[in-house]
Amino acid sequence: MGAQEVRDGFAALYGTQPEGVWAAPGRVNLIGEHTDYNDGFVMPFALPHTAVAAVSRRTDGVLRLHSADLDAGVAELRLDDLVPESDKNWTAYPAGVVWALREAGHPITGADVHLASTVPSGAGLSSSAALEVVVALALGDLYELGLQRWQLARLCQRAENVYVGAPTGIMDQTASACCEAGHALFLDTRDLSQKQIPLDLAAEGLRLLVVDTQVTHAHSGGEYGKRRAGCEKGAALLGVDALRDIPYGDLDAALARLGDEEEVRRLVRHVVTEDQRVERVVSLLEAGGDTRAVGPILTEGHASLRDDFRVSCTELDLVVDTALGGGALGARMTGGGFGGSAIVLVEESDVETITKAVENAFAAAGFKAPRVFEAVPAAGARRVS
């Protein structure tokens, strides 16, 4: 849904024109999975799919929320009544942002919000982060809060961690807020330092496909939290602040020190090797060499997520195995796991063949048909009208 449609929808709902319209994208993560809450490295880029919000201020302490994507009326909340983990609906994401802004001392006095999103929900493409960031950017502009993009991302992460109750890292919100068109974002999640890495796959005759398995995942579920707790246990046992502090060259010695903590050993091995995979991809892209060499690193990452971190599923594995069998250069699950999407790096000439092979494999397995689309690095959050 475009900016004008969302603007018109706001006017129809609330009887007045909004003060502005903003957009924030979903993201796909090229490499660097489950490293962000371990102070590690990630490399996402923004998708063309966005959450769009028309917003106006209020002065009466009321927050009104509406989504064009749901068959539901306007939700009306009082700002003074916003309490962490009290809302189990979609409204928790935008309401959580308002709560986080007010908790940080920003004078938010209310808002009318009308939203629409083209980011697939539950696909591991950060639909929730897009909702959070678009509301945060709109309120930051309207209330003239003077917040930097990384500060908006931090507030949105707090909204998701504390208000929603999902123990996510900082990657999704930072990607939505900070990515640039034509680039992947190399982000150090410890100090939030960023580097925009040019990524023009089409110039090399390549395409990156996103395969949404249509298996819904949820970060607020228990398994994600268990992985995070296991990583924190591993860091504590190894005497470091975070697993990011274990050098790749010291990995074998670190694993040996963990003794019979087999589950923790697997988690540690994934995080340390995944950080190294991010650095390898950055080096390849910065050197301007053959981006095709990134493919095998993606596939290594999937094996690690499947076997060590154990967050893949039958459908994701089927995408990866089928794509590689059809000649893909590399493939892996992307996002938190337990469903969601996979990415596949392919030659431009192989897009149709590999897409059809994956679709046929899903049909043969009796799975719901996957959604396949090309991922092109797009712009981050912005005001659109």
mmCIF file of C-alpha atoms in Angstrom:
data_model
loop_
_atom_site.group_PDB
_atom_site.id
_atom_site.type_symbol
_atom_site.label_atom_id
_atom_site.label_comp_id
_atom_site.label_asym_id
_atom_site.label_seq_id
_atom_site.Cartn_x
_atom_site.Cartn_y
_atom_site.Cartn_z
ATOM 1 C CA MET A 1 0.000 0.000 0.000
ATOM 2 C CA GLY A 2 1.418 3.380 -1.049
ATOM 3 C CA ALA A 3 1.783 6.555 0.965
ATOM 4 C CA GLN A 4 -1.284 8.180 -0.571
ATOM 5 C CA GLU A 5 -3.486 5.181 0.187
ATOM 6 C CA VAL A 6 -2.325 5.167 3.797
ATOM 7 C CA ARG A 7 -2.872 8.926 4.023
ATOM 8 C CA ASP A 8 -6.382 8.507 2.618
ATOM 9 C CA GLY A 9 -7.063 5.641 5.020
ATOM 10 C CA PHE A 10 -6.024 7.823 7.954
ATOM 11 C CA ALA A 11 -8.362 10.598 6.823
ATOM 12 C CA ALA A 12 -11.259 8.160 6.471
ATOM 13 C CA LEU A 13 -10.637 6.735 9.947
ATOM 14 C CA TYR A 14 -9.926 9.854 11.947
ATOM 15 C CA GLY A 15 -11.707 12.563 9.952
ATOM 16 C CA THR A 16 -8.617 14.704 9.363
ATOM 17 C CA GLN A 17 -5.395 14.624 7.378
ATOM 18 C CA PRO A 18 -2.298 13.154 9.071
ATOM 19 C CA GLU A 19 0.687 15.331 9.844
ATOM 20 C CA GLY A 20 2.864 13.058 7.728
ATOM 21 C CA VAL A 21 3.509 9.592 6.327
ATOM 22 C CA TRP A 22 6.606 7.496 7.032
ATOM 23 C CA ALA A 23 7.948 4.135 5.830
ATOM 24 C CA ALA A 24 10.346 1.595 7.364
ATOM 25 C CA PRO A 25 11.507 -1.592 5.640
ATOM 26 C CA GLY A 26 11.798 -5.190 6.592
ATOM 27 C CA ARG A 27 15.208 -6.745 6.222
ATOM 28 C CA VAL A 28 16.914 -9.876 5.035
ATOM 29 C CA ASN A 29 20.108 -10.947 6.758
ATOM 30 C CA LEU A 30 22.839 -11.925 4.325
ATOM 31 C CA ILE A 31 25.007 -13.482 7.035
ATOM 32 C CA GLY A 32 25.384 -13.261 10.806
ATOM 33 C CA GLU A 33 22.570 -15.129 12.558
ATOM 34 C CA HIS A 34 22.066 -15.217 16.335
ATOM 35 C CA THR A 35 25.246 -13.185 16.745
ATOM 36 C CA ASP A 36 23.619 -9.849 17.571
ATOM 37 C CA TYR A 37 22.709 -10.676 21.163
ATOM 38 C CA ASN A 38 26.245 -12.044 21.579
ATOM 39 C CA ASP A 39 27.823 -8.630 20.799
ATOM 40 C CA GLY A 40 28.883 -9.988 17.413
ATOM 41 C CA PHE A 41 28.766 -9.052 13.741
ATOM 42 C CA VAL A 42 25.794 -9.044 11.376
ATOM 43 C CA MET A 43 25.246 -8.086 7.745
ATOM 44 C CA PRO A 44 21.620 -7.344 6.851
ATOM 45 C CA PHE A 45 20.153 -5.228 4.097
ATOM 46 C CA ALA A 46 16.766 -3.570 3.786
ATOM 47 C CA LEU A 47 14.020 -4.970 1.578
ATOM 48 C CA PRO A 48 11.700 -2.937 -0.661
ATOM 49 C CA HIS A 49 8.830 -4.245 1.500
ATOM 50 C CA THR A 50 7.839 -1.642 4.076
ATOM 51 C CA ALA A 51 5.545 -0.753 6.930
ATOM 52 C CA VAL A 52 3.926 2.608 6.159
ATOM 53 C CA ALA A 53 2.397 4.796 8.850
ATOM 54 C CA ALA A 54 0.301 7.961 8.688
ATOM 55 C CA VAL A 55 0.564 9.714 12.032
ATOM 56 C CA SER A 56 -0.643 12.809 13.875
ATOM 57 C CA ARG A 57 0.007 13.995 17.412
ATOM 58 C CA ARG A 58 -2.564 14.128 20.196
ATOM 59 C CA THR A 59 -2.431 16.073 23.445
ATOM 60 C CA ASP A 60 -4.834 14.045 25.596
ATOM 61 C CA GLY A 61 -2.676 11.041 26.536
ATOM 62 C CA VAL A 62 -4.471 8.718 24.101
ATOM 63 C CA LEU A 63 -2.880 6.431 21.502
ATOM 64 C CA ARG A 64 -5.141 5.255 18.692
ATOM 65 C CA LEU A 65 -3.849 2.470 16.436
ATOM 66 C CA HIS A 66 -5.263 0.917 13.291
ATOM 67 C CA SER A 67 -3.905 -1.544 10.733
ATOM 68 C CA ALA A 68 -5.240 -1.716 7.197
ATOM 69 C CA ASP A 69 -3.995 -5.313 7.077
ATOM 70 C CA LEU A 70 -6.351 -6.610 9.760
ATOM 71 C CA ASP A 71 -10.106 -6.891 9.977
ATOM 72 C CA ALA A 72 -10.329 -4.973 13.228
ATOM 73 C CA GLY A 73 -11.329 -1.551 14.412
ATOM 74 C CA VAL A 74 -9.270 1.217 15.938
ATOM 75 C CA ALA A 75 -7.527 0.226 19.181
ATOM 76 C CA GLU A 76 -7.581 3.033 21.733
ATOM 77 C CA LEU A 77 -5.038 2.966 24.562
ATOM 78 C CA ARG A 78 -4.215 5.386 27.337
ATOM 79 C CA LEU A 79 -0.514 6.177 27.583
ATOM 80 C CA ASP A 80 -0.579 6.026 31.377
ATOM 81 C CA ASP A 81 -1.973 2.492 31.184
ATOM 82 C CA LEU A 82 0.820 1.027 29.012
ATOM 83 C CA VAL A 83 2.429 -1.825 30.966
ATOM 84 C CA PRO A 84 5.109 -4.245 29.688
ATOM 85 C CA GLU A 85 3.877 -7.668 28.523
ATOM 86 C CA SER A 86 0.232 -6.709 29.040
ATOM 87 C CA ASP A 87 -0.603 -6.715 25.312
ATOM 88 C CA LYS A 88 -0.418 -9.929 23.270
ATOM 89 C CA ASN A 89 -1.740 -8.365 20.051
ATOM 90 C CA TRP A 90 -0.017 -6.603 17.139
ATOM 91 C CA THR A 91 -0.617 -3.319 18.924
ATOM 92 C CA ALA A 92 2.115 -4.240 21.419
ATOM 93 C CA TYR A 93 4.798 -3.248 18.884
ATOM 94 C CA PRO A 94 3.759 0.360 18.212
ATOM 95 C CA ALA A 95 2.475 0.809 21.778
ATOM 96 C CA GLY A 96 5.774 -0.534 23.071
ATOM 97 C CA VAL A 97 7.629 2.145 21.133
ATOM 98 C CA VAL A 98 5.506 4.869 22.737
ATOM 99 C CA TRP A 99 6.119 3.289 26.150
ATOM 100 C CA ALA A 100 9.893 3.151 25.512
ATOM 101 C CA LEU A 101 10.019 6.770 24.358
ATOM 102 C CA ARG A 102 8.138 7.941 27.447
ATOM 103 C CA GLU A 103 10.281 5.759 29.725
ATOM 104 C CA ALA A 104 13.332 7.470 28.222
ATOM 105 C CA GLY A 105 11.880 10.842 29.197
ATOM 106 C CA HIS A 106 10.537 11.992 25.850
ATOM 107 C CA PRO A 107 7.326 14.042 26.092
ATOM 108 C CA ILE A 108 4.946 11.962 23.977
ATOM 109 C CA THR A 109 1.389 13.118 24.673
ATOM 110 C CA GLY A 110 -0.507 10.838 22.296
ATOM 111 C CA ALA A 111 -0.915 9.938 18.635
ATOM 112 C CA ASP A 112 -3.299 8.728 15.969
ATOM 113 C CA VAL A 113 -1.680 6.047 13.805
ATOM 114 C CA HIS A 114 -2.850 4.238 10.686
ATOM 115 C CA LEU A 115 -0.558 1.475 9.397
ATOM 116 C CA ALA A 116 -0.212 -0.818 6.416
ATOM 117 C CA SER A 117 2.637 -3.228 5.697
ATOM 118 C CA THR A 118 3.922 -5.279 2.789
ATOM 119 C CA VAL A 119 6.543 -7.042 4.959
ATOM 120 C CA PRO A 120 5.448 -10.687 5.236
ATOM 121 C CA SER A 121 4.492 -11.438 8.828
ATOM 122 C CA GLY A 122 6.173 -14.397 10.523
ATOM 123 C CA ALA A 123 8.605 -14.872 7.634
ATOM 124 C CA GLY A 124 11.756 -13.932 9.525
ATOM 125 C CA LEU A 125 11.998 -10.654 7.601
ATOM 126 C CA SER A 126 11.511 -8.299 10.561
ATOM 127 C CA SER A 127 7.905 -7.257 10.100
ATOM 128 C CA SER A 128 7.754 -6.342 13.798
ATOM 129 C CA ALA A 129 10.899 -4.211 13.632
ATOM 130 C CA ALA A 130 9.486 -2.358 10.630
ATOM 131 C CA LEU A 131 6.353 -1.525 12.648
ATOM 132 C CA GLU A 132 8.432 -0.337 15.569
ATOM 133 C CA VAL A 133 10.850 1.757 13.548
ATOM 134 C CA VAL A 134 8.214 3.490 11.422
ATOM 135 C CA VAL A 135 6.325 4.593 14.537
ATOM 136 C CA ALA A 136 9.517 5.646 16.308
ATOM 137 C CA LEU A 137 10.704 7.687 13.321
ATOM 138 C CA ALA A 138 7.316 9.362 12.919
ATOM 139 C CA LEU A 139 7.061 10.318 16.579
ATOM 140 C CA GLY A 140 10.693 11.393 16.652
ATOM 141 C CA ASP A 141 10.039 13.764 13.772
ATOM 142 C CA LEU A 142 6.672 15.058 14.980
ATOM 143 C CA TYR A 143 7.822 15.659 18.537
ATOM 144 C CA GLU A 144 11.216 16.973 17.350
ATOM 145 C CA LEU A 145 13.108 14.612 19.642
ATOM 146 C CA GLY A 146 16.411 14.947 17.779
ATOM 147 C CA LEU A 147 17.200 11.238 18.046
ATOM 148 C CA GLN A 148 19.872 9.623 15.889
ATOM 149 C CA ARG A 149 18.918 6.531 13.922
ATOM 150 C CA TRP A 150 20.922 4.230 16.192
ATOM 151 C CA GLN A 151 19.109 5.718 19.179
ATOM 152 C CA LEU A 152 15.749 4.984 17.553
ATOM 153 C CA ALA A 153 16.900 1.411 16.990
ATOM 154 C CA ARG A 154 17.892 1.042 20.644
ATOM 155 C CA LEU A 155 14.512 2.341 21.816
ATOM 156 C CA CYS A 156 12.712 -0.034 19.455
ATOM 157 C CA GLN A 157 14.773 -2.952 20.723
ATOM 158 C CA ARG A 158 13.830 -2.004 24.290
ATOM 159 C CA ALA A 159 10.189 -1.918 23.240
ATOM 160 C CA GLU A 160 10.455 -5.451 21.849
ATOM 161 C CA ASN A 161 12.556 -6.846 24.704
ATOM 162 C CA VAL A 162 10.695 -5.310 27.644
ATOM 163 C CA TYR A 163 7.227 -4.319 26.452
ATOM 164 C CA VAL A 164 6.561 -7.176 24.005
ATOM 165 C CA GLY A 165 8.706 -9.652 25.924
ATOM 166 C CA ALA A 166 10.761 -10.969 22.987
ATOM 167 C CA PRO A 167 14.510 -11.313 23.781
ATOM 168 C CA THR A 168 15.738 -10.133 20.362
ATOM 169 C CA GLY A 169 19.033 -8.460 19.555
ATOM 170 C CA ILE A 170 19.592 -5.064 17.949
ATOM 171 C CA MET A 171 20.060 -6.126 14.319
ATOM 172 C CA ASP A 172 16.505 -5.932 13.013
ATOM 173 C CA GLN A 173 15.721 -2.452 14.259
ATOM 174 C CA THR A 174 19.120 -1.087 13.195
ATOM 175 C CA ALA A 175 18.741 -2.536 9.715
ATOM 176 C CA SER A 176 15.293 -1.013 9.291
ATOM 177 C CA ALA A 177 16.460 2.367 10.585
ATOM 178 C CA CYS A 178 19.926 2.622 9.041
ATOM 179 C CA CYS A 179 20.314 0.607 5.823
ATOM 180 C CA GLU A 180 21.023 2.338 2.512
ATOM 181 C CA ALA A 181 19.850 1.377 -0.965
ATOM 182 C CA GLY A 182 22.376 -0.710 -2.895
ATOM 183 C CA HIS A 183 24.285 -1.677 0.240
ATOM 184 C CA ALA A 184 24.466 -4.280 2.970
ATOM 185 C CA LEU A 185 25.046 -3.010 6.501
ATOM 186 C CA PHE A 186 28.097 -4.373 8.316
ATOM 187 C CA LEU A 187 27.135 -3.793 11.934
ATOM 188 C CA ASP A 188 29.158 -4.379 15.071
ATOM 189 C CA THR A 189 26.400 -4.956 17.595
ATOM 190 C CA ARG A 190 28.660 -4.200 20.557
ATOM 191 C CA ASP A 191 29.402 -0.556 19.791
ATOM 192 C CA LEU A 192 26.840 -0.129 16.973
ATOM 193 C CA SER A 193 29.553 1.016 14.559
ATOM 194 C CA GLN A 194 28.353 0.663 10.984
ATOM 195 C CA LYS A 195 29.825 0.347 7.538
ATOM 196 C CA GLN A 196 27.784 0.395 4.350
ATOM 197 C CA ILE A 197 29.101 -2.301 1.982
ATOM 198 C CA PRO A 198 28.135 -1.949 -1.715
ATOM 199 C CA LEU A 199 26.083 -4.926 -2.872
ATOM 200 C CA ASP A 200 25.066 -4.893 -6.532
ATOM 201 C CA LEU A 201 24.358 -8.504 -7.385
ATOM 202 C CA ALA A 202 22.697 -7.698 -10.697
ATOM 203 C CA ALA A 203 25.911 -6.103 -11.987
ATOM 204 C CA GLU A 204 27.583 -9.509 -11.659
ATOM 205 C CA GLY A 205 24.712 -11.443 -13.190
ATOM 206 C CA LEU A 206 23.554 -12.722 -9.812
ATOM 207 C CA ARG A 207 20.293 -12.729 -7.891
ATOM 208 C CA LEU A 208 19.440 -13.349 -4.245
ATOM 209 C CA LEU A 209 16.113 -15.088 -3.828
ATOM 210 C CA VAL A 210 14.082 -15.070 -0.629
ATOM 211 C CA VAL A 211 11.987 -18.188 -0.135
ATOM 212 C CA ASP A 212 9.282 -17.653 2.472
ATOM 213 C CA THR A 213 8.386 -21.155 3.622
ATOM 214 C CA GLN A 214 5.040 -19.879 4.996
ATOM 215 C CA VAL A 215 5.960 -21.560 8.281
ATOM 216 C CA THR A 216 5.349 -18.855 10.879
ATOM 217 C CA HIS A 217 7.922 -18.248 13.570
ATOM 218 C CA ALA A 218 7.684 -16.112 16.696
ATOM 219 C CA HIS A 219 10.611 -14.551 18.569
ATOM 220 C CA SER A 220 8.634 -14.399 21.782
ATOM 221 C CA GLY A 221 8.429 -18.198 21.839
ATOM 222 C CA GLY A 222 10.489 -20.143 24.369
ATOM 223 C CA GLU A 223 13.033 -21.738 22.041
ATOM 224 C CA TYR A 224 14.605 -18.426 21.019
ATOM 225 C CA GLY A 225 14.979 -17.462 24.660
ATOM 226 C CA LYS A 226 16.578 -20.829 25.450
ATOM 227 C CA ARG A 227 19.252 -20.264 22.801
ATOM 228 C CA ARG A 228 20.013 -16.835 24.153
ATOM 229 C CA ALA A 229 20.246 -18.120 27.726
ATOM 230 C CA GLY A 230 22.542 -20.916 26.553
ATOM 231 C CA CYS A 231 24.850 -18.417 24.873
ATOM 232 C CA GLU A 232 24.970 -16.339 28.051
ATOM 233 C CA LYS A 233 25.801 -19.477 30.029
ATOM 234 C CA GLY A 234 28.622 -20.249 27.614
ATOM 235 C CA ALA A 235 30.080 -16.763 27.993
ATOM 236 C CA ALA A 236 29.911 -17.052 31.785
ATOM 237 C CA LEU A 237 31.593 -20.467 31.802
ATOM 238 C CA LEU A 238 34.362 -19.139 29.556
ATOM 239 C CA GLY A 239 34.831 -15.990 31.623
ATOM 240 C CA VAL A 240 34.033 -13.469 28.890
ATOM 241 C CA ASP A 241 31.465 -10.695 28.631
ATOM 242 C CA ALA A 242 29.988 -12.179 25.443
ATOM 243 C CA LEU A 243 30.786 -14.940 22.961
ATOM 244 C CA ARG A 244 32.049 -12.259 20.597
ATOM 245 C CA ASP A 245 35.149 -12.203 22.826
ATOM 246 C CA ILE A 246 36.199 -15.740 21.887
ATOM 247 C CA PRO A 247 38.682 -15.420 18.965
ATOM 248 C CA TYR A 248 38.087 -17.843 16.127
ATOM 249 C CA GLY A 249 41.642 -19.142 16.511
ATOM 250 C CA ASP A 250 40.943 -20.035 20.152
ATOM 251 C CA LEU A 251 37.674 -21.830 19.478
ATOM 252 C CA ASP A 252 38.928 -25.398 19.913
ATOM 253 C CA ALA A 253 40.529 -24.567 23.253
ATOM 254 C CA ALA A 254 37.364 -22.805 24.401
ATOM 255 C CA LEU A 255 35.194 -25.775 23.449
ATOM 256 C CA ALA A 256 37.513 -28.114 25.320
ATOM 257 C CA ARG A 257 37.112 -25.979 28.456
ATOM 258 C CA LEU A 258 33.341 -26.493 28.317
ATOM 259 C CA GLY A 259 33.767 -30.194 29.028
ATOM 260 C CA ASP A 260 30.519 -32.150 28.913
ATOM 261 C CA GLU A 261 28.289 -29.076 28.380
ATOM 262 C CA GLU A 262 27.412 -30.386 24.932
ATOM 263 C CA GLU A 263 24.475 -28.092 24.232
ATOM 264 C CA VAL A 264 26.456 -25.018 25.240
ATOM 265 C CA ARG A 265 29.406 -26.228 23.132
ATOM 266 C CA ARG A 266 27.198 -26.298 20.039
ATOM 267 C CA LEU A 267 25.867 -22.794 20.656
ATOM 268 C CA VAL A 268 29.347 -21.393 21.247
ATOM 269 C CA ARG A 269 30.709 -23.063 18.118
ATOM 270 C CA HIS A 270 27.962 -21.565 15.985
ATOM 271 C CA VAL A 271 28.339 -18.006 17.272
ATOM 272 C CA VAL A 272 32.138 -17.914 17.002
ATOM 273 C CA THR A 273 32.202 -19.431 13.516
ATOM 274 C CA GLU A 274 29.304 -17.247 12.371
ATOM 275 C CA ASP A 275 31.129 -14.079 13.391
ATOM 276 C CA GLN A 276 34.066 -15.297 11.323
ATOM 277 C CA ARG A 277 31.756 -15.971 8.368
ATOM 278 C CA VAL A 278 30.519 -12.378 8.501
ATOM 279 C CA GLU A 279 34.087 -11.101 8.418
ATOM 280 C CA ARG A 280 34.887 -13.358 5.452
ATOM 281 C CA VAL A 281 31.910 -12.063 3.474
ATOM 282 C CA VAL A 282 32.801 -8.449 4.258
ATOM 283 C CA SER A 283 36.375 -9.053 3.077
ATOM 284 C CA LEU A 284 35.168 -10.625 -0.161
ATOM 285 C CA LEU A 285 32.748 -7.812 -0.963
ATOM 286 C CA GLU A 286 35.157 -5.035 -0.020
ATOM 287 C CA ALA A 287 37.872 -6.567 -2.177
ATOM 288 C CA GLY A 288 35.543 -6.301 -5.164
ATOM 289 C CA GLY A 289 36.251 -9.875 -6.127
ATOM 290 C CA ASP A 290 33.855 -12.530 -7.350
ATOM 291 C CA THR A 291 30.733 -12.350 -5.196
ATOM 292 C CA ARG A 292 30.041 -15.937 -6.196
ATOM 293 C CA ALA A 293 32.562 -16.929 -3.513
ATOM 294 C CA VAL A 294 30.033 -15.760 -0.917
ATOM 295 C CA GLY A 295 27.770 -18.684 -1.828
ATOM 296 C CA PRO A 296 29.649 -21.472 -0.014
ATOM 297 C CA ILE A 297 29.880 -19.295 3.112
ATOM 298 C CA LEU A 298 26.087 -18.966 3.149
ATOM 299 C CA THR A 299 25.790 -22.743 2.920
ATOM 300 C CA GLU A 300 28.281 -23.209 5.770
ATOM 301 C CA GLY A 301 26.129 -20.882 7.843
ATOM 302 C CA HIS A 302 23.042 -22.984 7.220
ATOM 303 C CA ALA A 303 24.792 -26.172 8.301
ATOM 304 C CA SER A 304 25.848 -24.448 11.519
ATOM 305 C CA LEU A 305 22.349 -23.115 12.203
ATOM 306 C CA ARG A 306 20.860 -26.550 11.459
ATOM 307 C CA ASP A 307 23.315 -28.782 13.307
ATOM 308 C CA ASP A 308 24.815 -26.633 16.070
ATOM 309 C CA PHE A 309 22.225 -23.969 16.852
ATOM 310 C CA ARG A 310 19.351 -26.262 15.848
ATOM 311 C CA VAL A 311 16.943 -23.570 14.699
ATOM 312 C CA SER A 312 16.182 -24.848 11.210
ATOM 313 C CA CYS A 313 13.151 -26.920 10.235
ATOM 314 C CA THR A 314 12.199 -29.456 7.580
ATOM 315 C CA GLU A 315 10.875 -26.805 5.183
ATOM 316 C CA LEU A 316 13.976 -24.602 5.449
ATOM 317 C CA ASP A 317 16.257 -27.591 4.923
ATOM 318 C CA LEU A 318 14.223 -28.597 1.892
ATOM 319 C CA VAL A 319 14.695 -25.155 0.338
ATOM 320 C CA VAL A 320 18.440 -25.254 0.884
ATOM 321 C CA ASP A 321 18.937 -28.839 -0.300
ATOM 322 C CA THR A 322 16.726 -28.400 -3.358
ATOM 323 C CA ALA A 323 18.311 -25.096 -4.366
ATOM 324 C CA LEU A 324 21.845 -26.454 -4.031
ATOM 325 C CA GLY A 325 20.857 -29.568 -5.930
ATOM 326 C CA GLY A 326 19.542 -27.331 -8.705
ATOM 327 C CA GLY A 327 22.807 -25.443 -9.058
ATOM 328 C CA ALA A 328 22.476 -22.566 -6.589
ATOM 329 C CA LEU A 329 25.756 -20.963 -5.528
ATOM 330 C CA GLY A 330 24.770 -20.987 -1.876
ATOM 331 C CA ALA A 331 21.727 -21.053 0.397
ATOM 332 C CA ARG A 332 20.826 -20.744 4.061
ATOM 333 C CA MET A 333 17.969 -20.020 6.410
ATOM 334 C CA THR A 334 17.750 -16.358 7.408
ATOM 335 C CA GLY A 335 16.220 -14.826 10.509
ATOM 336 C CA GLY A 336 15.607 -16.362 13.903
ATOM 337 C CA GLY A 337 14.629 -19.785 12.594
ATOM 338 C CA PHE A 338 11.924 -22.310 13.500
ATOM 339 C CA GLY A 339 10.302 -21.384 10.182
ATOM 340 C CA GLY A 340 10.441 -18.185 8.219
ATOM 341 C CA SER A 341 12.598 -17.762 5.142
ATOM 342 C CA ALA A 342 15.717 -18.963 3.383
ATOM 343 C CA ILE A 343 17.946 -17.038 0.993
ATOM 344 C CA VAL A 344 19.396 -18.509 -2.180
ATOM 345 C CA LEU A 345 22.261 -17.010 -4.218
ATOM 346 C CA VAL A 346 21.833 -17.922 -7.875
ATOM 347 C CA GLU A 347 23.010 -17.050 -11.338
ATOM 348 C CA GLU A 348 20.478 -14.810 -13.056
ATOM 349 C CA SER A 349 19.963 -17.472 -15.711
ATOM 350 C CA ASP A 350 19.004 -20.052 -13.062
ATOM 351 C CA VAL A 351 16.302 -18.069 -11.242
ATOM 352 C CA GLU A 352 13.348 -19.676 -12.952
ATOM 353 C CA THR A 353 14.749 -23.214 -12.828
ATOM 354 C CA ILE A 354 15.607 -23.121 -9.144
ATOM 355 C CA THR A 355 12.370 -21.382 -8.206
ATOM 356 C CA LYS A 356 10.380 -24.077 -9.961
ATOM 357 C CA ALA A 357 12.464 -26.845 -8.372
ATOM 358 C CA VAL A 358 11.742 -25.487 -4.875
ATOM 359 C CA GLU A 359 8.043 -25.084 -5.626
ATOM 360 C CA ASN A 360 7.854 -28.638 -6.969
ATOM 361 C CA ALA A 361 9.712 -30.021 -3.942
ATOM 362 C CA PHE A 362 7.248 -28.340 -1.583
ATOM 363 C CA ALA A 363 4.296 -29.667 -3.546
ATOM 364 C CA ALA A 364 5.751 -33.189 -3.531
ATOM 365 C CA ALA A 365 6.224 -33.000 0.252
ATOM 366 C CA GLY A 366 2.660 -31.800 0.757
ATOM 367 C CA PHE A 367 3.776 -28.428 2.141
ATOM 368 C CA LYS A 368 2.065 -25.120 1.601
ATOM 369 C CA ALA A 369 3.392 -23.402 -1.531
ATOM 370 C CA PRO A 370 6.358 -21.143 -0.709
ATOM 371 C CA ARG A 371 6.518 -17.490 -1.658
ATOM 372 C CA VAL A 372 9.625 -16.683 -3.717
ATOM 373 C CA PHE A 373 10.851 -13.191 -4.559
ATOM 374 C CA GLU A 374 14.071 -11.394 -5.373
ATOM 375 C CA ALA A 375 15.791 -9.416 -2.627
ATOM 376 C CA VAL A 376 17.303 -6.111 -3.753
ATOM 377 C CA PRO A 377 19.049 -3.869 -1.169
ATOM 378 C CA ALA A 378 16.642 -0.970 -0.543
ATOM 379 C CA ALA A 379 16.532 2.247 1.481
ATOM 380 C CA GLY A 380 16.049 2.361 5.230
ATOM 381 C CA ALA A 381 13.347 4.214 7.148
ATOM 382 C CA ARG A 382 12.308 7.610 5.817
ATOM 383 C CA ARG A 383 9.563 10.177 5.654
ATOM 384 C CA VAL A 384 7.610 9.729 2.424
ATOM 385 C CA SER A 385 5.057 12.577 2.586
#
